Amino acid sequence: MIRIPEGPFTMGLSDEQVLFLLRSEDWAEEWQEWYDNDLFMVEQPQHIVYVPEFYIAQYPVTNADYFAFVWQTGYRMPRTWNGFYYPDGTDDHPVTGVSRHDVLAYIEWLNQQTGLKYRLPTEAEWEKAARGDMDARIYPWGDEFGLWRCNTKEGGKFSTTPVGSYSPSGDSPYGVADMVGNVWEWTSSLFRPYPYSAIDGREVPNDNEKYVVRGGSWYYSRKLARCTVREGVIATYTSPALGFRLALSP
């Protein structure tokens, strides 16, 4: 677990960054024209959010991590596994094919095993861990996309990769790995408009609403592998491109 210090950070995408993407990325103009800017607007407005100190896992939960849970409890297998086991050679790949309910069951089991209180990160915590404090970088490493820094469609892997494969070049300012690309990650937050506030109800679980997932994945292009990209999915949703990582309050 990596400590993320308390304090403010810049959350969301600014108008200036939209203009930068329009100048530097061939996909950005299509987003703006085809969807009347809606796909950028869900990441706006950019605003300052204060986040208390917390800890976040350096890597997403892996197949081997999750297998220990399944083996001990008899819990159902992820849909992406082959029968009773994950695919050969993928023990250190992020576990995928897990719904929010599956994730919470794993966390409950882990907390019983460790005596700690692991949880999912809020989307504000996730974004701060991904981009740092106040420089509002577009990617964990800066403002320019780097093909060798993360596992996206452009890299041609067409599957998950071992966690940490792109470290340290793809790490966040705090040293957190795989924050973009490889797999989308569940957060605890409901998918609601900005500005973000932890006390406006979006951190109160409600399976009648969608939950925020973050980070893009191997299945999608670099357009979704940005620190500010947010998608909403229902609690029962599973995908071979969706996993999770743990957070912990001090």
PDB file of C-alpha atoms in Angstrom:
ATOM      1  CA  MET A   1       0.000   0.000   0.000  1.00  0.00           C
ATOM      2  CA  ILE A   2       1.243   3.477  -0.885  1.00  0.00           C
ATOM      3  CA  ARG A   3       0.521   6.456   1.339  1.00  0.00           C
ATOM      4  CA  ILE A   4      -1.207   9.401  -0.335  1.00  0.00           C
ATOM      5  CA  PRO A   5      -0.888  12.491   1.880  1.00  0.00           C
ATOM      6  CA  GLU A   6      -3.825  14.663   2.849  1.00  0.00           C
ATOM      7  CA  GLY A   7      -4.418  17.887   0.978  1.00  0.00           C
ATOM      8  CA  PRO A   8      -6.043  19.454  -2.059  1.00  0.00           C
ATOM      9  CA  PHE A   9      -5.602  18.336  -5.645  1.00  0.00           C
ATOM     10  CA  THR A  10      -6.917  19.405  -9.024  1.00  0.00           C
ATOM     11  CA  MET A  11      -9.705  17.094 -10.208  1.00  0.00           C
ATOM     12  CA  GLY A  12     -11.264  16.956 -13.664  1.00  0.00           C
ATOM     13  CA  LEU A  13     -10.476  18.273 -17.121  1.00  0.00           C
ATOM     14  CA  SER A  14     -10.113  21.981 -17.882  1.00  0.00           C
ATOM     15  CA  ASP A  15     -11.225  23.805 -21.041  1.00  0.00           C
ATOM     16  CA  GLU A  16      -7.559  24.476 -21.776  1.00  0.00           C
ATOM     17  CA  GLN A  17      -6.822  20.756 -21.623  1.00  0.00           C
ATOM     18  CA  VAL A  18      -9.694  20.044 -23.998  1.00  0.00           C
ATOM     19  CA  LEU A  19      -8.120  22.514 -26.445  1.00  0.00           C
ATOM     20  CA  PHE A  20      -4.743  20.849 -25.940  1.00  0.00           C
ATOM     21  CA  LEU A  21      -6.234  17.440 -26.731  1.00  0.00           C
ATOM     22  CA  LEU A  22      -7.965  18.871 -29.803  1.00  0.00           C
ATOM     23  CA  ARG A  23      -4.587  20.114 -31.061  1.00  0.00           C
ATOM     24  CA  SER A  24      -2.563  17.016 -30.172  1.00  0.00           C
ATOM     25  CA  GLU A  25      -4.872  13.993 -30.456  1.00  0.00           C
ATOM     26  CA  ASP A  26      -6.619  12.863 -33.659  1.00  0.00           C
ATOM     27  CA  TRP A  27      -9.561  11.312 -31.760  1.00  0.00           C
ATOM     28  CA  ALA A  28     -10.429  14.433 -29.750  1.00  0.00           C
ATOM     29  CA  GLU A  29     -12.155  16.315 -32.561  1.00  0.00           C
ATOM     30  CA  GLU A  30     -14.400  13.335 -33.257  1.00  0.00           C
ATOM     31  CA  TRP A  31     -15.431  13.215 -29.609  1.00  0.00           C
ATOM     32  CA  GLN A  32     -16.335  16.876 -29.689  1.00  0.00           C
ATOM     33  CA  GLU A  33     -18.168  16.788 -33.031  1.00  0.00           C
ATOM     34  CA  TRP A  34     -19.975  13.468 -32.778  1.00  0.00           C
ATOM     35  CA  TYR A  35     -21.126  13.795 -29.200  1.00  0.00           C
ATOM     36  CA  ASP A  36     -21.482  17.559 -28.893  1.00  0.00           C
ATOM     37  CA  ASN A  37     -18.657  17.560 -26.335  1.00  0.00           C
ATOM     38  CA  ASP A  38     -20.631  15.383 -23.893  1.00  0.00           C
ATOM     39  CA  LEU A  39     -17.779  12.914 -23.423  1.00  0.00           C
ATOM     40  CA  PHE A  40     -15.497  15.724 -22.299  1.00  0.00           C
ATOM     41  CA  MET A  41     -18.194  17.422 -20.258  1.00  0.00           C
ATOM     42  CA  VAL A  42     -18.611  14.427 -17.948  1.00  0.00           C
ATOM     43  CA  GLU A  43     -15.033  15.142 -16.808  1.00  0.00           C
ATOM     44  CA  GLN A  44     -15.787  18.812 -16.149  1.00  0.00           C
ATOM     45  CA  PRO A  45     -15.632  21.340 -14.613  1.00  0.00           C
ATOM     46  CA  GLN A  46     -12.119  21.119 -13.283  1.00  0.00           C
ATOM     47  CA  HIS A  47     -12.164  21.882  -9.562  1.00  0.00           C
ATOM     48  CA  ILE A  48     -10.146  21.590  -6.362  1.00  0.00           C
ATOM     49  CA  VAL A  49     -10.953  18.721  -3.981  1.00  0.00           C
ATOM     50  CA  TYR A  50      -9.499  18.183  -0.504  1.00  0.00           C
ATOM     51  CA  VAL A  51      -8.727  14.528   0.190  1.00  0.00           C
ATOM     52  CA  PRO A  52      -7.781  13.192   3.641  1.00  0.00           C
ATOM     53  CA  GLU A  53      -4.741  10.938   3.960  1.00  0.00           C
ATOM     54  CA  PHE A  54      -5.276   7.393   2.691  1.00  0.00           C
ATOM     55  CA  TYR A  55      -3.417   4.401   1.322  1.00  0.00           C
ATOM     56  CA  ILE A  56      -3.881   2.791  -2.071  1.00  0.00           C
ATOM     57  CA  ALA A  57      -2.539  -0.467  -3.456  1.00  0.00           C
ATOM     58  CA  GLN A  58       0.450  -0.140  -5.737  1.00  0.00           C
ATOM     59  CA  TYR A  59      -1.124  -2.692  -8.088  1.00  0.00           C
ATOM     60  CA  PRO A  60      -4.598  -3.997  -8.913  1.00  0.00           C
ATOM     61  CA  VAL A  61      -5.716  -7.208  -7.195  1.00  0.00           C
ATOM     62  CA  THR A  62      -4.346 -10.153  -9.181  1.00  0.00           C
ATOM     63  CA  ASN A  63      -5.723 -13.522 -10.188  1.00  0.00           C
ATOM     64  CA  ALA A  64      -3.527 -15.195  -7.558  1.00  0.00           C
ATOM     65  CA  ASP A  65      -4.820 -12.823  -4.870  1.00  0.00           C
ATOM     66  CA  TYR A  66      -8.414 -13.534  -5.800  1.00  0.00           C
ATOM     67  CA  PHE A  67      -7.841 -17.291  -6.115  1.00  0.00           C
ATOM     68  CA  ALA A  68      -6.916 -17.470  -2.425  1.00  0.00           C
ATOM     69  CA  PHE A  69     -10.331 -16.001  -1.637  1.00  0.00           C
ATOM     70  CA  VAL A  70     -12.177 -18.385  -3.947  1.00  0.00           C
ATOM     71  CA  TRP A  71     -10.235 -21.404  -2.663  1.00  0.00           C
ATOM     72  CA  GLN A  72     -10.947 -20.669   0.981  1.00  0.00           C
ATOM     73  CA  THR A  73     -14.583 -19.626   0.683  1.00  0.00           C
ATOM     74  CA  GLY A  74     -15.953 -21.540  -2.299  1.00  0.00           C
ATOM     75  CA  TYR A  75     -17.093 -18.264  -3.812  1.00  0.00           C
ATOM     76  CA  ARG A  76     -18.010 -18.341  -7.496  1.00  0.00           C
ATOM     77  CA  MET A  77     -15.263 -18.002 -10.067  1.00  0.00           C
ATOM     78  CA  PRO A  78     -14.838 -14.873 -12.182  1.00  0.00           C
ATOM     79  CA  ARG A  79     -16.419 -15.269 -15.592  1.00  0.00           C
ATOM     80  CA  THR A  80     -13.052 -14.812 -17.268  1.00  0.00           C
ATOM     81  CA  TRP A  81     -11.519 -17.899 -15.652  1.00  0.00           C
ATOM     82  CA  ASN A  82     -11.348 -21.344 -17.247  1.00  0.00           C
ATOM     83  CA  GLY A  83     -13.483 -23.557 -15.074  1.00  0.00           C
ATOM     84  CA  PHE A  84     -12.059 -23.524 -11.541  1.00  0.00           C
ATOM     85  CA  TYR A  85      -8.830 -21.717 -12.337  1.00  0.00           C
ATOM     86  CA  TYR A  86      -7.491 -18.638 -14.054  1.00  0.00           C
ATOM     87  CA  PRO A  87      -5.703 -19.049 -17.410  1.00  0.00           C
ATOM     88  CA  ASP A  88      -2.197 -20.493 -17.199  1.00  0.00           C
ATOM     89  CA  GLY A  89       0.542 -17.946 -16.786  1.00  0.00           C
ATOM     90  CA  THR A  90      -1.735 -15.148 -15.560  1.00  0.00           C
ATOM     91  CA  ASP A  91      -1.271 -15.417 -11.808  1.00  0.00           C
ATOM     92  CA  ASP A  92       0.167 -11.880 -11.665  1.00  0.00           C
ATOM     93  CA  HIS A  93      -2.374 -10.382 -14.087  1.00  0.00           C
ATOM     94  CA  PRO A  94      -5.241  -8.270 -12.706  1.00  0.00           C
ATOM     95  CA  VAL A  95      -8.323 -10.306 -11.888  1.00  0.00           C
ATOM     96  CA  THR A  96     -11.214  -9.398 -14.204  1.00  0.00           C
ATOM     97  CA  GLY A  97     -14.788 -10.493 -14.717  1.00  0.00           C
ATOM     98  CA  VAL A  98     -15.775  -9.392 -11.211  1.00  0.00           C
ATOM     99  CA  SER A  99     -18.872  -7.376 -10.378  1.00  0.00           C
ATOM    100  CA  ARG A 100     -19.068  -4.811  -7.591  1.00  0.00           C
ATOM    101  CA  HIS A 101     -20.755  -7.465  -5.457  1.00  0.00           C
ATOM    102  CA  ASP A 102     -17.868  -9.858  -6.078  1.00  0.00           C
ATOM    103  CA  VAL A 103     -15.370  -7.169  -5.173  1.00  0.00           C
ATOM    104  CA  LEU A 104     -17.120  -6.366  -1.903  1.00  0.00           C
ATOM    105  CA  ALA A 105     -17.248 -10.078  -1.012  1.00  0.00           C
ATOM    106  CA  TYR A 106     -13.484 -10.319  -1.584  1.00  0.00           C
ATOM    107  CA  ILE A 107     -12.852  -7.245   0.563  1.00  0.00           C
ATOM    108  CA  GLU A 108     -15.027  -8.579   3.376  1.00  0.00           C
ATOM    109  CA  TRP A 109     -13.072 -11.844   3.349  1.00  0.00           C
ATOM    110  CA  LEU A 110      -9.714 -10.035   3.232  1.00  0.00           C
ATOM    111  CA  ASN A 111     -10.657  -7.835   6.166  1.00  0.00           C
ATOM    112  CA  GLN A 112     -11.594 -10.913   8.184  1.00  0.00           C
ATOM    113  CA  GLN A 113      -8.230 -12.459   7.351  1.00  0.00           C
ATOM    114  CA  THR A 114      -6.144  -9.394   8.149  1.00  0.00           C
ATOM    115  CA  GLY A 115      -8.111  -7.500  10.772  1.00  0.00           C
ATOM    116  CA  LEU A 116      -7.814  -4.380   8.616  1.00  0.00           C
ATOM    117  CA  LYS A 117     -10.499  -2.351   6.859  1.00  0.00           C
ATOM    118  CA  TYR A 118      -9.685  -2.440   3.166  1.00  0.00           C
ATOM    119  CA  ARG A 119     -12.177  -0.819   0.820  1.00  0.00           C
ATOM    120  CA  LEU A 120     -12.527   0.553  -2.679  1.00  0.00           C
ATOM    121  CA  PRO A 121     -11.079   4.011  -3.306  1.00  0.00           C
ATOM    122  CA  THR A 122     -13.410   6.911  -3.957  1.00  0.00           C
ATOM    123  CA  GLU A 123     -13.054   8.341  -7.432  1.00  0.00           C
ATOM    124  CA  ALA A 124     -11.409  11.442  -5.932  1.00  0.00           C
ATOM    125  CA  GLU A 125      -8.858   9.274  -4.142  1.00  0.00           C
ATOM    126  CA  TRP A 126      -8.289   7.287  -7.316  1.00  0.00           C
ATOM    127  CA  GLU A 127      -7.672  10.410  -9.397  1.00  0.00           C
ATOM    128  CA  LYS A 128      -5.349  11.995  -6.846  1.00  0.00           C
ATOM    129  CA  ALA A 129      -3.322   8.788  -6.671  1.00  0.00           C
ATOM    130  CA  ALA A 130      -3.175   8.755 -10.476  1.00  0.00           C
ATOM    131  CA  ARG A 131      -2.203  12.366 -11.222  1.00  0.00           C
ATOM    132  CA  GLY A 132      -0.699  13.888  -8.088  1.00  0.00           C
ATOM    133  CA  ASP A 133      -1.548  17.118  -6.326  1.00  0.00           C
ATOM    134  CA  MET A 134      -1.982  20.301  -8.307  1.00  0.00           C
ATOM    135  CA  ASP A 135      -0.344  20.102 -11.748  1.00  0.00           C
ATOM    136  CA  ALA A 136      -3.458  18.454 -13.244  1.00  0.00           C
ATOM    137  CA  ARG A 137      -1.510  16.208 -15.604  1.00  0.00           C
ATOM    138  CA  ILE A 138      -3.488  14.381 -18.274  1.00  0.00           C
ATOM    139  CA  TYR A 139      -1.702  11.048 -17.823  1.00  0.00           C
ATOM    140  CA  PRO A 140       0.017   9.728 -14.686  1.00  0.00           C
ATOM    141  CA  TRP A 141       3.413  10.585 -16.186  1.00  0.00           C
ATOM    142  CA  GLY A 142       2.578  13.932 -17.851  1.00  0.00           C
ATOM    143  CA  ASP A 143       0.572  15.457 -20.679  1.00  0.00           C
ATOM    144  CA  GLU A 144       1.812  13.441 -23.661  1.00  0.00           C
ATOM    145  CA  PHE A 145       0.684   9.875 -24.332  1.00  0.00           C
ATOM    146  CA  GLY A 146       3.426   7.254 -24.285  1.00  0.00           C
ATOM    147  CA  LEU A 147       2.789   3.923 -25.997  1.00  0.00           C
ATOM    148  CA  TRP A 148       5.395   2.190 -23.824  1.00  0.00           C
ATOM    149  CA  ARG A 149       3.922   3.506 -20.566  1.00  0.00           C
ATOM    150  CA  CYS A 150       0.617   1.603 -20.379  1.00  0.00           C
ATOM    151  CA  ASN A 151      -1.322  -1.327 -21.827  1.00  0.00           C
ATOM    152  CA  THR A 152      -3.876   0.058 -24.273  1.00  0.00           C
ATOM    153  CA  LYS A 153      -5.185  -1.090 -27.641  1.00  0.00           C
ATOM    154  CA  GLU A 154      -2.382   0.738 -29.435  1.00  0.00           C
ATOM    155  CA  GLY A 155       0.202  -1.544 -27.810  1.00  0.00           C
ATOM    156  CA  GLY A 156      -1.225  -4.629 -29.471  1.00  0.00           C
ATOM    157  CA  LYS A 157      -1.187  -6.867 -26.384  1.00  0.00           C
ATOM    158  CA  PHE A 158      -4.922  -7.612 -26.747  1.00  0.00           C
ATOM    159  CA  SER A 159      -5.077  -8.898 -23.189  1.00  0.00           C
ATOM    160  CA  THR A 160      -4.143  -7.993 -19.649  1.00  0.00           C
ATOM    161  CA  THR A 161      -0.465  -7.831 -18.729  1.00  0.00           C
ATOM    162  CA  PRO A 162       1.298  -8.607 -15.425  1.00  0.00           C
ATOM    163  CA  VAL A 163       0.852  -5.812 -12.910  1.00  0.00           C
ATOM    164  CA  GLY A 164       3.817  -3.453 -12.847  1.00  0.00           C
ATOM    165  CA  SER A 165       4.900  -4.342 -16.391  1.00  0.00           C
ATOM    166  CA  TYR A 166       5.040  -0.648 -17.289  1.00  0.00           C
ATOM    167  CA  SER A 167       6.796   0.530 -14.129  1.00  0.00           C
ATOM    168  CA  PRO A 168       8.386   2.885 -13.461  1.00  0.00           C
ATOM    169  CA  SER A 169       7.802   4.759 -16.732  1.00  0.00           C
ATOM    170  CA  GLY A 170       4.016   4.540 -16.434  1.00  0.00           C
ATOM    171  CA  ASP A 171       3.763   5.137 -12.690  1.00  0.00           C
ATOM    172  CA  SER A 172       1.974   8.054 -11.077  1.00  0.00           C
ATOM    173  CA  PRO A 173       3.850  10.760  -9.114  1.00  0.00           C
ATOM    174  CA  TYR A 174       3.262   8.671  -5.977  1.00  0.00           C
ATOM    175  CA  GLY A 175       4.634   5.501  -7.541  1.00  0.00           C
ATOM    176  CA  VAL A 176       1.253   3.830  -8.109  1.00  0.00           C
ATOM    177  CA  ALA A 177       1.352   1.483 -11.099  1.00  0.00           C
ATOM    178  CA  ASP A 178      -1.152   0.606 -13.838  1.00  0.00           C
ATOM    179  CA  MET A 179      -3.462   3.516 -13.066  1.00  0.00           C
ATOM    180  CA  VAL A 180      -4.315   3.810 -16.745  1.00  0.00           C
ATOM    181  CA  GLY A 181      -4.544   0.956 -19.203  1.00  0.00           C
ATOM    182  CA  ASN A 182      -4.520  -2.770 -18.389  1.00  0.00           C
ATOM    183  CA  VAL A 183      -7.931  -2.815 -16.631  1.00  0.00           C
ATOM    184  CA  TRP A 184     -10.676  -0.428 -15.673  1.00  0.00           C
ATOM    185  CA  GLU A 185     -11.015  -0.220 -11.893  1.00  0.00           C
ATOM    186  CA  TRP A 186     -14.072  -0.074  -9.658  1.00  0.00           C
ATOM    187  CA  THR A 187     -14.425   2.852  -7.269  1.00  0.00           C
ATOM    188  CA  SER A 188     -16.850   3.379  -4.407  1.00  0.00           C
ATOM    189  CA  SER A 189     -18.436   6.462  -5.988  1.00  0.00           C
ATOM    190  CA  LEU A 190     -21.783   6.802  -7.703  1.00  0.00           C
ATOM    191  CA  PHE A 191     -21.633   8.193 -11.229  1.00  0.00           C
ATOM    192  CA  ARG A 192     -22.878  11.737 -10.687  1.00  0.00           C
ATOM    193  CA  PRO A 193     -21.980  15.113 -12.214  1.00  0.00           C
ATOM    194  CA  TYR A 194     -19.130  17.274 -10.979  1.00  0.00           C
ATOM    195  CA  PRO A 195     -18.083  18.998  -8.856  1.00  0.00           C
ATOM    196  CA  TYR A 196     -17.190  16.055  -6.637  1.00  0.00           C
ATOM    197  CA  SER A 197     -18.187  16.154  -2.978  1.00  0.00           C
ATOM    198  CA  ALA A 198     -17.758  13.217  -0.635  1.00  0.00           C
ATOM    199  CA  ILE A 199     -20.729  14.384   1.461  1.00  0.00           C
ATOM    200  CA  ASP A 200     -23.346  14.933  -1.253  1.00  0.00           C
ATOM    201  CA  GLY A 201     -24.563  11.315  -1.262  1.00  0.00           C
ATOM    202  CA  ARG A 202     -22.364   9.910  -4.011  1.00  0.00           C
ATOM    203  CA  GLU A 203     -20.426   7.850  -1.471  1.00  0.00           C
ATOM    204  CA  VAL A 204     -23.597   6.223  -0.161  1.00  0.00           C
ATOM    205  CA  PRO A 205     -24.038   2.849  -1.933  1.00  0.00           C
ATOM    206  CA  ASN A 206     -27.109   2.680  -4.150  1.00  0.00           C
ATOM    207  CA  ASP A 207     -27.363  -0.153  -6.645  1.00  0.00           C
ATOM    208  CA  ASN A 208     -30.160   1.683  -8.453  1.00  0.00           C
ATOM    209  CA  GLU A 209     -27.479   4.009  -9.798  1.00  0.00           C
ATOM    210  CA  LYS A 210     -24.298   3.444 -11.743  1.00  0.00           C
ATOM    211  CA  TYR A 211     -20.862   3.355 -10.118  1.00  0.00           C
ATOM    212  CA  VAL A 212     -17.730   5.050 -11.419  1.00  0.00           C
ATOM    213  CA  VAL A 213     -14.971   2.996 -13.016  1.00  0.00           C
ATOM    214  CA  ARG A 214     -11.628   4.538 -13.872  1.00  0.00           C
ATOM    215  CA  GLY A 215      -8.469   4.085 -15.901  1.00  0.00           C
ATOM    216  CA  GLY A 216      -9.259   2.637 -19.312  1.00  0.00           C
ATOM    217  CA  SER A 217      -7.927  -0.791 -20.257  1.00  0.00           C
ATOM    218  CA  TRP A 218      -6.132  -3.063 -22.699  1.00  0.00           C
ATOM    219  CA  TYR A 219      -9.336  -3.338 -24.725  1.00  0.00           C
ATOM    220  CA  TYR A 220      -9.689   0.400 -25.364  1.00  0.00           C
ATOM    221  CA  SER A 221      -7.573   3.065 -27.002  1.00  0.00           C
ATOM    222  CA  ARG A 222      -5.513   5.807 -25.382  1.00  0.00           C
ATOM    223  CA  LYS A 223      -8.481   8.182 -25.448  1.00  0.00           C
ATOM    224  CA  LEU A 224      -9.793   6.445 -22.320  1.00  0.00           C
ATOM    225  CA  ALA A 225      -6.393   6.010 -20.644  1.00  0.00           C
ATOM    226  CA  ARG A 226      -6.387   9.460 -19.060  1.00  0.00           C
ATOM    227  CA  CYS A 227      -6.482  10.404 -15.379  1.00  0.00           C
ATOM    228  CA  THR A 228      -9.819  12.215 -15.685  1.00  0.00           C
ATOM    229  CA  VAL A 229     -11.833   9.708 -17.732  1.00  0.00           C
ATOM    230  CA  ARG A 230     -14.845   8.380 -15.841  1.00  0.00           C
ATOM    231  CA  GLU A 231     -17.429   5.829 -16.901  1.00  0.00           C
ATOM    232  CA  GLY A 232     -20.548   4.609 -15.115  1.00  0.00           C
ATOM    233  CA  VAL A 233     -21.592   0.935 -14.883  1.00  0.00           C
ATOM    234  CA  ILE A 234     -24.189  -0.979 -12.881  1.00  0.00           C
ATOM    235  CA  ALA A 235     -23.136  -2.956  -9.810  1.00  0.00           C
ATOM    236  CA  THR A 236     -23.681  -6.334 -11.496  1.00  0.00           C
ATOM    237  CA  TYR A 237     -21.586  -5.459 -14.552  1.00  0.00           C
ATOM    238  CA  THR A 238     -18.609  -7.673 -15.394  1.00  0.00           C
ATOM    239  CA  SER A 239     -16.029  -7.407 -18.150  1.00  0.00           C
ATOM    240  CA  PRO A 240     -12.701  -8.995 -19.161  1.00  0.00           C
ATOM    241  CA  ALA A 241     -11.379  -5.430 -19.037  1.00  0.00           C
ATOM    242  CA  LEU A 242     -12.578  -4.499 -15.512  1.00  0.00           C
ATOM    243  CA  GLY A 243     -10.834  -5.193 -12.208  1.00  0.00           C
ATOM    244  CA  PHE A 244     -10.111  -3.318  -8.980  1.00  0.00           C
ATOM    245  CA  ARG A 245      -7.525  -2.202  -6.469  1.00  0.00           C
ATOM    246  CA  LEU A 246      -7.718  -1.662  -2.733  1.00  0.00           C
ATOM    247  CA  ALA A 247      -7.647   1.438  -0.560  1.00  0.00           C
ATOM    248  CA  LEU A 248      -7.234   1.829   3.194  1.00  0.00           C
ATOM    249  CA  SER A 249      -7.835   4.663   5.620  1.00  0.00           C
ATOM    250  CA  PRO A 250      -5.101   5.322   8.220  1.00  0.00           C
TER     251      PRO A 250
END
